[in-house]
GROMACS .gro file of C-alpha atoms in nm:
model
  439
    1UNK     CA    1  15.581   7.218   0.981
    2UNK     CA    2  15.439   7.172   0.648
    3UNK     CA    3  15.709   7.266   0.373
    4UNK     CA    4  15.568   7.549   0.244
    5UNK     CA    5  15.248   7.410   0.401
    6UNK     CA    6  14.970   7.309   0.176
    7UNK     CA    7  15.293   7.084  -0.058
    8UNK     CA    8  15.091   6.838  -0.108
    9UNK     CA    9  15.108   6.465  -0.120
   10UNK     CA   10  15.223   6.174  -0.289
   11UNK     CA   11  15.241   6.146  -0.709
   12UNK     CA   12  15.203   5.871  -0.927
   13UNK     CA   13  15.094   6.034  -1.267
   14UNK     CA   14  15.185   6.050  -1.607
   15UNK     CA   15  15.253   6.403  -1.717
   16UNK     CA   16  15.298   6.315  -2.101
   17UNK     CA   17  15.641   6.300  -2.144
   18UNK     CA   18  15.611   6.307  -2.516
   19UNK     CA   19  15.465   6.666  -2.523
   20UNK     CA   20  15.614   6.815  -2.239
   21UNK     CA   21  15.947   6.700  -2.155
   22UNK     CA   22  16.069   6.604  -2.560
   23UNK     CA   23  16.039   6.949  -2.634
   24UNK     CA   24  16.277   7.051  -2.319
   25UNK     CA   25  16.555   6.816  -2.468
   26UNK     CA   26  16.617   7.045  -2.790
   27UNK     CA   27  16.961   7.138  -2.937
   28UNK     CA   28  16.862   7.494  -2.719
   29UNK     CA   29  16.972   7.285  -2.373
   30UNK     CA   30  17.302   7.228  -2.569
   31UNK     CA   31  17.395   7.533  -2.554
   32UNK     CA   32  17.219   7.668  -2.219
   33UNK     CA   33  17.429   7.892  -1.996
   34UNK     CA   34  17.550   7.663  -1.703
   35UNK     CA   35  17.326   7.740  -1.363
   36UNK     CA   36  17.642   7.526  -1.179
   37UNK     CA   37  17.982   7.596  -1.278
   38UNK     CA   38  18.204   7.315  -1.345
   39UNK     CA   39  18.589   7.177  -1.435
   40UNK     CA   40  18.749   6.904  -1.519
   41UNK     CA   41  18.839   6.905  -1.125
   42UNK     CA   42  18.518   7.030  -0.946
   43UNK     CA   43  18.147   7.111  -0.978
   44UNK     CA   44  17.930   7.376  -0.809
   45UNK     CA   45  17.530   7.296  -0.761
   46UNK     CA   46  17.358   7.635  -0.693
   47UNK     CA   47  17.062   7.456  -0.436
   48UNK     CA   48  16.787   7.721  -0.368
   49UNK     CA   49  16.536   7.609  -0.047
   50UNK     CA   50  16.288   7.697   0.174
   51UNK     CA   51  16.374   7.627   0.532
   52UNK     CA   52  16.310   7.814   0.778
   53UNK     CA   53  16.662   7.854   0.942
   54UNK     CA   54  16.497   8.013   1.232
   55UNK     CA   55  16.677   8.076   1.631
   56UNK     CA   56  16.807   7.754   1.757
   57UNK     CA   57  16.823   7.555   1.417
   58UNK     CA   58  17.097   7.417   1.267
   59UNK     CA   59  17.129   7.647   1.010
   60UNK     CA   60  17.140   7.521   0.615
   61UNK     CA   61  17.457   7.680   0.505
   62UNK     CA   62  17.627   7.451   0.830
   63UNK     CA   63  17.507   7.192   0.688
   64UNK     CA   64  17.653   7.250   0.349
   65UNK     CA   65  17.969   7.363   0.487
   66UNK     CA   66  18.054   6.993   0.612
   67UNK     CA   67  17.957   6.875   0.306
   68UNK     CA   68  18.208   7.100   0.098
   69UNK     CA   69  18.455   7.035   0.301
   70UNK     CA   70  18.380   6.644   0.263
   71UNK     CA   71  18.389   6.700  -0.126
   72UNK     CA   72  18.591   6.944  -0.259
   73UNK     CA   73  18.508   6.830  -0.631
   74UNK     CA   74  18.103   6.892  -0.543
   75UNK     CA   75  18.100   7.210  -0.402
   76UNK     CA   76  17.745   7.318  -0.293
   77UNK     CA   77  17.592   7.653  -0.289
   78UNK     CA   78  17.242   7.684  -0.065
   79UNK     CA   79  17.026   7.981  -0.093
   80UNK     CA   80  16.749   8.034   0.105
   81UNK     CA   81  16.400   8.194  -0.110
   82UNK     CA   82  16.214   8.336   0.157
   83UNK     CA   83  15.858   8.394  -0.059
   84UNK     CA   84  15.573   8.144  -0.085
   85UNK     CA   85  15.568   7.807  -0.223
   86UNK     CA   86  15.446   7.934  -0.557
   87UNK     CA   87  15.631   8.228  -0.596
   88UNK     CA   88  15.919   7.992  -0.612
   89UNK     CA   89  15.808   7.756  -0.874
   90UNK     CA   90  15.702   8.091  -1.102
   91UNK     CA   91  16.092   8.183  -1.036
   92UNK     CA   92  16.230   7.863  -1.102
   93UNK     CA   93  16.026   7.823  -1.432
   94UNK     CA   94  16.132   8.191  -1.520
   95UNK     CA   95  16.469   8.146  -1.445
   96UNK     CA   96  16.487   7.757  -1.624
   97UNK     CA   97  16.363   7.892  -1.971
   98UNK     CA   98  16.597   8.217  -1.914
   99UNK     CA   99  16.890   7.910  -1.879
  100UNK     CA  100  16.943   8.058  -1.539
  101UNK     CA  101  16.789   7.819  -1.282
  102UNK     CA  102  16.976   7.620  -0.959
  103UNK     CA  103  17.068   7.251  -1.019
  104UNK     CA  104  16.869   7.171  -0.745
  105UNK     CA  105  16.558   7.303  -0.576
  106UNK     CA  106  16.317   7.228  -0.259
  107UNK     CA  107  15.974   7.140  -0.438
  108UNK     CA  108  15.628   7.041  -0.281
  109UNK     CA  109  15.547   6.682  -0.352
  110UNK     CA  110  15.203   6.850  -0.509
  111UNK     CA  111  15.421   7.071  -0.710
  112UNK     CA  112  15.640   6.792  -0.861
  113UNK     CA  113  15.402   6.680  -1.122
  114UNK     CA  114  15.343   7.049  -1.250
  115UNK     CA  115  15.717   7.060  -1.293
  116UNK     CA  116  15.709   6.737  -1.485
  117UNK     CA  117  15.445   6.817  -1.717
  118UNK     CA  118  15.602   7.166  -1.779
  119UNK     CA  119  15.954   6.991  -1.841
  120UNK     CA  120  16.125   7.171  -1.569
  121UNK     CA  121  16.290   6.856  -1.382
  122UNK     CA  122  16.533   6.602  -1.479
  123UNK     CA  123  16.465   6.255  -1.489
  124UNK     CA  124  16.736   6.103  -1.217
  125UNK     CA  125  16.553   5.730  -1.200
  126UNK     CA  126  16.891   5.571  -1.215
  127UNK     CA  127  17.139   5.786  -0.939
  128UNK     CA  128  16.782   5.821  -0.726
  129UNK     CA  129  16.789   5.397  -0.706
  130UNK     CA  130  17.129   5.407  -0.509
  131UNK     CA  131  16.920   5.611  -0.204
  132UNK     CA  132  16.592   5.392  -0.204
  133UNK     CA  133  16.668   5.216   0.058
  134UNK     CA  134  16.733   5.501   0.295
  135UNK     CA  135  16.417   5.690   0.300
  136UNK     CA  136  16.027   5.525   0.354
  137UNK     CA  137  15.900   5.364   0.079
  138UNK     CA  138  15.578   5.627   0.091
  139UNK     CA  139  15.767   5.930   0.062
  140UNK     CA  140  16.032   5.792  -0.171
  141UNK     CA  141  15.745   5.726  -0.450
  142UNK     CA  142  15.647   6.087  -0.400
  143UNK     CA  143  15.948   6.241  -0.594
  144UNK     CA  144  15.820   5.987  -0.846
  145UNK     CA  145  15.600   6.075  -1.198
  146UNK     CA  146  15.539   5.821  -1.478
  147UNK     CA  147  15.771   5.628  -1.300
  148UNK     CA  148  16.033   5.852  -1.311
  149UNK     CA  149  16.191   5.983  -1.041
  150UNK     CA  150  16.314   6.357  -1.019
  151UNK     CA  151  16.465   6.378  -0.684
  152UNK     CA  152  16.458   6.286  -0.339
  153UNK     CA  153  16.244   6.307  -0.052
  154UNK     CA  154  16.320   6.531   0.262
  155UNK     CA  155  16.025   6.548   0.503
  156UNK     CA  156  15.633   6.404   0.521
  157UNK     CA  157  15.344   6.511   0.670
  158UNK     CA  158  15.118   6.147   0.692
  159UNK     CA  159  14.809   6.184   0.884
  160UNK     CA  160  14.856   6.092   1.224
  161UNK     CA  161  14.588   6.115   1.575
  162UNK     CA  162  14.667   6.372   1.866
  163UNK     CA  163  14.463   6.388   2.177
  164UNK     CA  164  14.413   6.441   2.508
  165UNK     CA  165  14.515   6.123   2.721
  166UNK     CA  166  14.430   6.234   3.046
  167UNK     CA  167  14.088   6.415   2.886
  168UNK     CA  168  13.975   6.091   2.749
  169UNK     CA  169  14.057   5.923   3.091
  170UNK     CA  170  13.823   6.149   3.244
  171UNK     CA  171  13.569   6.006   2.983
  172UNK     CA  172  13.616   5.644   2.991
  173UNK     CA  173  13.694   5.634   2.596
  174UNK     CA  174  14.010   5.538   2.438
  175UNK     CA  175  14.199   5.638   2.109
  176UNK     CA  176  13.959   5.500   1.858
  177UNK     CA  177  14.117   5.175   1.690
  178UNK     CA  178  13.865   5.192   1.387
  179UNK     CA  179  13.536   5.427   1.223
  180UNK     CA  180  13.325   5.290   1.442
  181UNK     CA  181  13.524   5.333   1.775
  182UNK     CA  182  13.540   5.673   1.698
  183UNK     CA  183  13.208   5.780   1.597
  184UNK     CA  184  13.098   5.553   1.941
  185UNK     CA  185  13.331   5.818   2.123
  186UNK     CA  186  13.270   6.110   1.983
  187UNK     CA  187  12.953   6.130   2.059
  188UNK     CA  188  13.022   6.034   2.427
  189UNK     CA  189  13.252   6.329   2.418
  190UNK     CA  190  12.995   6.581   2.270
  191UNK     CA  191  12.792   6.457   2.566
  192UNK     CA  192  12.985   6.608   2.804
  193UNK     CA  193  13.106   6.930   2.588
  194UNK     CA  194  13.422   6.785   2.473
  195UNK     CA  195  13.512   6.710   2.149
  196UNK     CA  196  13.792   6.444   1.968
  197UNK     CA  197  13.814   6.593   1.595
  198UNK     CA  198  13.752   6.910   1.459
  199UNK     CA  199  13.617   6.907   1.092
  200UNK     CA  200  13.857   7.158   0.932
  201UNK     CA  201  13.739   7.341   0.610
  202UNK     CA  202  14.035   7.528   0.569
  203UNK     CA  203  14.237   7.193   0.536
  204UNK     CA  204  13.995   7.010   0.382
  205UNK     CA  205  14.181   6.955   0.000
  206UNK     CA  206  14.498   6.823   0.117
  207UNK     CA  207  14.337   6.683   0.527
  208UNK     CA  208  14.039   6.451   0.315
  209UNK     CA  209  14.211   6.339   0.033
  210UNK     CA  210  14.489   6.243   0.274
  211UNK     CA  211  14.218   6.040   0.442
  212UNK     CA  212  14.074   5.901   0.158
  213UNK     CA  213  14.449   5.738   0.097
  214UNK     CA  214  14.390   5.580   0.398
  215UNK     CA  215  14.048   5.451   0.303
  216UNK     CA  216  14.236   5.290   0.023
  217UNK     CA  217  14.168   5.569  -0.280
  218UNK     CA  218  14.388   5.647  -0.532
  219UNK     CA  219  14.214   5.982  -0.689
  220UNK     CA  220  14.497   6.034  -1.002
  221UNK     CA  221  14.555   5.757  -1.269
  222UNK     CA  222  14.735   5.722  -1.639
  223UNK     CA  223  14.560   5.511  -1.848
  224UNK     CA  224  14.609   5.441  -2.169
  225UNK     CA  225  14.845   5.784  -2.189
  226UNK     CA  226  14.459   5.974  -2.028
  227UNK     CA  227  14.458   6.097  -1.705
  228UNK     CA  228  14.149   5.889  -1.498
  229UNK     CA  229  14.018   6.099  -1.223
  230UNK     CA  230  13.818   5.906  -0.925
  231UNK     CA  231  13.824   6.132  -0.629
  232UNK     CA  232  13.452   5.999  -0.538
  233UNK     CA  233  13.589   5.607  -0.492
  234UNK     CA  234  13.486   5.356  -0.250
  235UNK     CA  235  13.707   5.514   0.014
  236UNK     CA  236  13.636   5.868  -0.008
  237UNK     CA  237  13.271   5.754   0.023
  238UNK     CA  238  13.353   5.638   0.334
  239UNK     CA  239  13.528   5.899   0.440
  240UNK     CA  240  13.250   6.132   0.352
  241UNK     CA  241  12.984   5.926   0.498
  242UNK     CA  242  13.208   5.895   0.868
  243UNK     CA  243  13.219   6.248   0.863
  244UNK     CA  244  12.880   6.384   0.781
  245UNK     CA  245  12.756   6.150   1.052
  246UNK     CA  246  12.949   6.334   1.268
  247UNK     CA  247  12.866   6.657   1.188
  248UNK     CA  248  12.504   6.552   1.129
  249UNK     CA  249  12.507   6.474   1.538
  250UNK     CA  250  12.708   6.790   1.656
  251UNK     CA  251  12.984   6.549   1.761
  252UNK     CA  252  13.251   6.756   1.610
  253UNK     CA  253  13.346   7.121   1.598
  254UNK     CA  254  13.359   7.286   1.274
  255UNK     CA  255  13.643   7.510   1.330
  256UNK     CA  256  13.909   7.630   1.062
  257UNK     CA  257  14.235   7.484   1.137
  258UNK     CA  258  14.416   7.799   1.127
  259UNK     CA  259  14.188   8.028   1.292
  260UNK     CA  260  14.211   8.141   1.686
  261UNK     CA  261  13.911   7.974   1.728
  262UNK     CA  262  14.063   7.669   1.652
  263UNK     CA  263  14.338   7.739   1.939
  264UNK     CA  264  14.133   7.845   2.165
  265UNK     CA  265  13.885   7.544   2.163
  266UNK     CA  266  14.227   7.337   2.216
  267UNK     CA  267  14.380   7.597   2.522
  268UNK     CA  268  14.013   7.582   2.678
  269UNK     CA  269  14.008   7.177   2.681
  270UNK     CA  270  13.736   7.150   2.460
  271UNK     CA  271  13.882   7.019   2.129
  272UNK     CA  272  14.066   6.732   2.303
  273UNK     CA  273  14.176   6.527   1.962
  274UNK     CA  274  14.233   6.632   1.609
  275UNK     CA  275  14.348   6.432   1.294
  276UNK     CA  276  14.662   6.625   1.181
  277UNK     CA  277  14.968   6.589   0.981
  278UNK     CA  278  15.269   6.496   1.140
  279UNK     CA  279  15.420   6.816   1.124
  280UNK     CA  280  15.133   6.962   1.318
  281UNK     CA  281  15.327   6.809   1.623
  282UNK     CA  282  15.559   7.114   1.732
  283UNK     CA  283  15.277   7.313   1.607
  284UNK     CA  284  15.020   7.207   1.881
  285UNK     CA  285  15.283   7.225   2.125
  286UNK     CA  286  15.283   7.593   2.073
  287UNK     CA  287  14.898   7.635   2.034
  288UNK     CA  288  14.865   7.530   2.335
  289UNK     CA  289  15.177   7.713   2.508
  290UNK     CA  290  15.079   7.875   2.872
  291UNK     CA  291  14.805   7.624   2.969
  292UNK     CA  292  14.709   7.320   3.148
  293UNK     CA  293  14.759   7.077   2.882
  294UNK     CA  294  15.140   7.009   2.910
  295UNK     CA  295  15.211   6.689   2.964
  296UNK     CA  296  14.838   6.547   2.897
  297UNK     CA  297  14.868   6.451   2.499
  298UNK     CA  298  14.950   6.151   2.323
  299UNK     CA  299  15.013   6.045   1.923
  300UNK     CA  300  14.911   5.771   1.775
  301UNK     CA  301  14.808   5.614   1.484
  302UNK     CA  302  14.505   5.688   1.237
  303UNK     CA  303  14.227   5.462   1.337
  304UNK     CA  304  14.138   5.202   1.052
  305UNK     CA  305  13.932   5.322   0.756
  306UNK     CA  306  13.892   4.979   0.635
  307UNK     CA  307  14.278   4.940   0.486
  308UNK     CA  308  14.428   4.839   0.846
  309UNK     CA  309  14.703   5.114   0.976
  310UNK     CA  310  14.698   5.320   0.732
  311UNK     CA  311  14.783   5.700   0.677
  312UNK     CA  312  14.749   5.910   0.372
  313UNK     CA  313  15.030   6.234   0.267
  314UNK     CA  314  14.954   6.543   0.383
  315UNK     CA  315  15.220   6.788   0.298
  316UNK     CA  316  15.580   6.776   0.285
  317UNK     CA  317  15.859   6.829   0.008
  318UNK     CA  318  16.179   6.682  -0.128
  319UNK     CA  319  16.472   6.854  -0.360
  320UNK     CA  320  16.425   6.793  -0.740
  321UNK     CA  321  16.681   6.796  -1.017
  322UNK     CA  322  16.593   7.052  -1.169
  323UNK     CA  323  16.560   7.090  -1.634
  324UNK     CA  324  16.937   7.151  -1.730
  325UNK     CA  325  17.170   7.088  -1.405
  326UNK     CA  326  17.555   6.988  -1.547
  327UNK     CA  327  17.576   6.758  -1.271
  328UNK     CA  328  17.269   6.576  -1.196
  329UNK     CA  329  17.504   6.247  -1.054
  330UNK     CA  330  17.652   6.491  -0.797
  331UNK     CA  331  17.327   6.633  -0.723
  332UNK     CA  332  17.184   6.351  -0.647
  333UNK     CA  333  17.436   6.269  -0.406
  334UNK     CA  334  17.441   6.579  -0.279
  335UNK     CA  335  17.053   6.569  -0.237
  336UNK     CA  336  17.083   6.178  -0.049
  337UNK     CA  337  17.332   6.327   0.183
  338UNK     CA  338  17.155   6.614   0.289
  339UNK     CA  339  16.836   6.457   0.357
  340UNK     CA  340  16.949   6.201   0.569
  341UNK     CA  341  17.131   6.467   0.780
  342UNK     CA  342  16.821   6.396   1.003
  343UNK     CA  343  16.942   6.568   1.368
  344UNK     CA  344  16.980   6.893   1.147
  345UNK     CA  345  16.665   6.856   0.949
  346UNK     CA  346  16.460   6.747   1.236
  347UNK     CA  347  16.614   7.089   1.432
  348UNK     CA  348  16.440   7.273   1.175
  349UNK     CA  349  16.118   7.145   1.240
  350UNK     CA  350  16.095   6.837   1.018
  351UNK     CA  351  15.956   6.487   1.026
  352UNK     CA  352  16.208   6.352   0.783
  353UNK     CA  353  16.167   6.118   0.527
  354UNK     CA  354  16.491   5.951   0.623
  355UNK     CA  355  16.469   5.632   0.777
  356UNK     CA  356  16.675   5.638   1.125
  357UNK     CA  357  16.651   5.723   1.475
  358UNK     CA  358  16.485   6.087   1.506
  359UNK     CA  359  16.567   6.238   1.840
  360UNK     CA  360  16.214   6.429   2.029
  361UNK     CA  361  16.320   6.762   2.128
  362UNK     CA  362  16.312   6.811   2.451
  363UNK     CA  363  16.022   7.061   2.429
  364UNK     CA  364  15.804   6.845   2.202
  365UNK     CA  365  15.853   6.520   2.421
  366UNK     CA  366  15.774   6.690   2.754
  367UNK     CA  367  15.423   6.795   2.595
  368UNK     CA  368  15.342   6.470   2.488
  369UNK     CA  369  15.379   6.315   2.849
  370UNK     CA  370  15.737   6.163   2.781
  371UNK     CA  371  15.648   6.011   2.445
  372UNK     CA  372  15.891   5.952   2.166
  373UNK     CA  373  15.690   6.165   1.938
  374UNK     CA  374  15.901   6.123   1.651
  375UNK     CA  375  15.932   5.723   1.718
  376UNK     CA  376  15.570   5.751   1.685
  377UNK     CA  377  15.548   5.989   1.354
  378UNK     CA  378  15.811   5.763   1.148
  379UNK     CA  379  15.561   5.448   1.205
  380UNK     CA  380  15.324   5.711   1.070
  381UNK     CA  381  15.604   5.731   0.741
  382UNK     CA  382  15.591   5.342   0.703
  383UNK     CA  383  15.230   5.313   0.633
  384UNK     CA  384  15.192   5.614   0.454
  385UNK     CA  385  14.985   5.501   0.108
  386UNK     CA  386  15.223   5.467  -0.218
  387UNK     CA  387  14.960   5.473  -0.472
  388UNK     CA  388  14.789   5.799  -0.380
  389UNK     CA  389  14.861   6.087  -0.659
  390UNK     CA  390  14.765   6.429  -0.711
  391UNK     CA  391  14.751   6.612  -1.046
  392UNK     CA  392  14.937   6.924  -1.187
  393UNK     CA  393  14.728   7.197  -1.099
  394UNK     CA  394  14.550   7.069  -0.747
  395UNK     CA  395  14.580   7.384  -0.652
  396UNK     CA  396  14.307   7.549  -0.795
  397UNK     CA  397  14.110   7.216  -0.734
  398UNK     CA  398  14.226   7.266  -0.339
  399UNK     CA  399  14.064   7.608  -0.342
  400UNK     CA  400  13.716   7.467  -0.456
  401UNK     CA  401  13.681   7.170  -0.237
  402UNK     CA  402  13.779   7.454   0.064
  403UNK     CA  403  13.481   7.646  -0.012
  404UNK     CA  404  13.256   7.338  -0.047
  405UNK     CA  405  13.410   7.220   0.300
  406UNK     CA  406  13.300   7.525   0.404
  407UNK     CA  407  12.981   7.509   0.355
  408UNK     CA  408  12.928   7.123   0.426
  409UNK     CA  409  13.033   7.235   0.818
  410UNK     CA  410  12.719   7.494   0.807
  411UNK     CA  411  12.467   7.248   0.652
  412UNK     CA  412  12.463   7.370   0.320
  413UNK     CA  413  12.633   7.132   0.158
  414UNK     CA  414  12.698   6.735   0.234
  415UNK     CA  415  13.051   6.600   0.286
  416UNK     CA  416  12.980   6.435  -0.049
  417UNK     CA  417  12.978   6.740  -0.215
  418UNK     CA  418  13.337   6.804  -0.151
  419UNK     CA  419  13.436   6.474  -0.324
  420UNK     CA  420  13.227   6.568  -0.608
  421UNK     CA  421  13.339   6.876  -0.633
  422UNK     CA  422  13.721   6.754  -0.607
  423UNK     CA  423  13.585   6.522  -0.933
  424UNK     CA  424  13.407   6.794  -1.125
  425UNK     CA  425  13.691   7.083  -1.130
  426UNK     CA  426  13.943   6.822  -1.201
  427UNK     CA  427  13.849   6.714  -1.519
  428UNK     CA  428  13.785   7.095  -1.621
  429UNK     CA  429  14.145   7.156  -1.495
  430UNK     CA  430  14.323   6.914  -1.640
  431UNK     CA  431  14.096   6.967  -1.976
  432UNK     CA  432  14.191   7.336  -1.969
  433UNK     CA  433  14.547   7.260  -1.962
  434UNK     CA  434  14.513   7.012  -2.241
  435UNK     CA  435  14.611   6.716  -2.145
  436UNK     CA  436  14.338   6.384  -2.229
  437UNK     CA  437  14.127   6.291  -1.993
  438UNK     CA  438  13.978   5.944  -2.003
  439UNK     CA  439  13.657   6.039  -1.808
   0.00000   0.00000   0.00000
């Protein structure tokens, strides 16, 4: 599922270390009250999360409890925060500058470089190095800001292709291999009132940016210490342009991701593909619980957007350091141990960042025709785009290209727009929280 969906995607900004982070590294931090109590002979790390923990899962505080008793000197403490995504990040930044915040915490990768500009995570480039190799490349870089990295990666959400195998049988077409495949298919499918995609407004911030990664964007830069803001590139041009001729031709629905309409066009058999994140998987499986369509779907790859395979971040989270942990070394460990526990995570609903054989449940594999989903999803991890950043605040930026999206799907507005609009609230964001812009 998405972490605490709508997390975000990958970050490779500059969040002004000078003016944010210099002034968290004052003689007050000295003397802060310890979140993690510690000894000469052991350490606690208080670890606050957001996982679901539901029936059936291997529950977080099991997983802890083989760490502890693994490392008596690093004892861990997990609490679950049951609230929203930002709830939590209001709490930890209340309870950092009240020098009463966790040594580690379960952030949003589009939350990370908030945190960074506010000073509210450590830097951790150098214990982070020794775990590189043992997560994706993609989502590793995501815990990254200014080239500094302030945690590790747990689980991704890269853009992958679902459909209906045995649908598109029925139709003579094939999972589209590029732009033009698709658009060649879709409207084949419209002709016979079915259709492969769904353009979804609701998702449209984190779904089309995500897309535009794959196009070969990169919407955030630092240059010379400004922030450069291109979210109308090359690729999201194309991305815009693929789309509107869609919708211009009625080849695609125009149905909000997370509405019943959206589930019922799926139960029904006439949405019979959608571009989704990877942790849309399970979620299908249950949108589609009590019909016909068991056993009929297939994964697969994005089709090419002009980059080769390629798939842009959509969603997903890792656990930060967070401003004034004691014992950021043994965090860090703490943090590369847990989130290669991948049989646990993945019970819990993940796609994990961990490289390493990820087990299809039973339930999730028997949907998908027999497929090694998760096989399918990590190849989905590997050519996830490294480059692609968001900015702090994309939040409010998220809420205006929504209702853009929104009206682009009734005519109002062009696909374009959205991209513009991603552009023009931006700049005012990231103007209104003071920090240079080079546009």
């Amino acid at each position: 599922m998405r972490n605490f969906r709508k997390a975000g995607a990958g970050i490779a900004v500059l969040a002004l270390a000078s003016l944010s982070l210099a002034a968290c590294s004052s003689d007050a931090d000295k003397t802060k009250k310890d979140t993690e109590t510690s000894s000469s002979s052991d350490t606690q790390i208080q670890f606050i999360h957001r996982l679901p923990d539901g029936e059936g899962m291997t529950k977080v505080d099991e997983i802890v409890k083989k760490w502890n008793k693994e490392n008596p000197d690093k004892q861990v403490k997990a609490t679950k925060f049951d609230g929203k995504a930002q709830e939590l990040t209001k709490k930890l930044e209340t309870d950092i500058k009240a020098d009463n915040g966790p040594c580690l915490a379960q952030l949003g990768y589009s939350e990370v470089p908030e945190m960074y500009t506010k000073g509210l995570v450590e830097d951790v480039t150098k214990q982070a190095e020794a775990y590189k190799d043992k997560f994706a490349a993609g989502p590793f870089s995501l815990m990254s800001v200014d080239g500094k990295t302030v945690g590790l990666p747990q689980d991704t959400g890269p853009l992958v292709y679902y459909y209906n195998k045995a649908e598109f049988e029925k139709l003579g077409i094939e999972a589209p291999k590029n732009l033009d495949d698709f658009k060649a298919a879709a409207k084949k499918a419209a002709a016979a009132g079915k259709y492969i995609a769904d353009f979804q407004p609701d998702e449209s911030a984190f779904w089309l940016s995500a897309q535009a990664a794959a196009a070969g964007d990169s919407w955030y830069k630092v240059e010379n210490d400004k922030w450069a803001v291109k979210t109308d590139g090359e690729g999201s041009q194309k991305v815009a342009a693929f789309w509107q001729d869609l919708l211009d031709n009625k080849a695609v629905l125009t149905e909000n991701r997370w509405d019943d309409s959206f589930k019922k066009a799926l139960g029904d058999k006439k949405l019979i593909g959608t571009i989704g994140a990877a942790w849309e998987a399970p979620l299908l499986v249950d949108d589609m619980a009590g019909t016909d369509n068991e056993g009929e779907w297939a994964v697969t790859q994005l089709p090419d957007y002009g980059q080769g395979v390629k798939s842009g971040p959509d969603g997903g989270s890792g656990v930060a350091v967070m401003k004034g942990c004691k014992a950021p070394e043994a965090a860090v460990d703490f943090a590369g141990w847990f989130n290669t526990q991948i049989e646990s995570l993945v019970s819990q609903g993940l796609v994990v960042a961990a490289k390493g054989d990820a087990k299809t449940p039973e339930k999730i594999s028997k949907f998908y025709g027999g497929q090694d989903v998760f096989a399918e999803l990590s190849k989905a991890n590997e050519v996830m785009a490294q480059d692609f950043g968001y900015m702090p605040g994309f939040s409010g930026v998220m809420e205006e290209m929504n209702k853009t999206a929104a009206n682009a799907a009734t005519g109002e507005k062009k696909v374009a727009d959205v991209f513009k609009t991603a552009q023009d609230v931006s700049v005012k964001s990231l103007q209104d929280q003071k920090l240079p812009v080079a546009n």
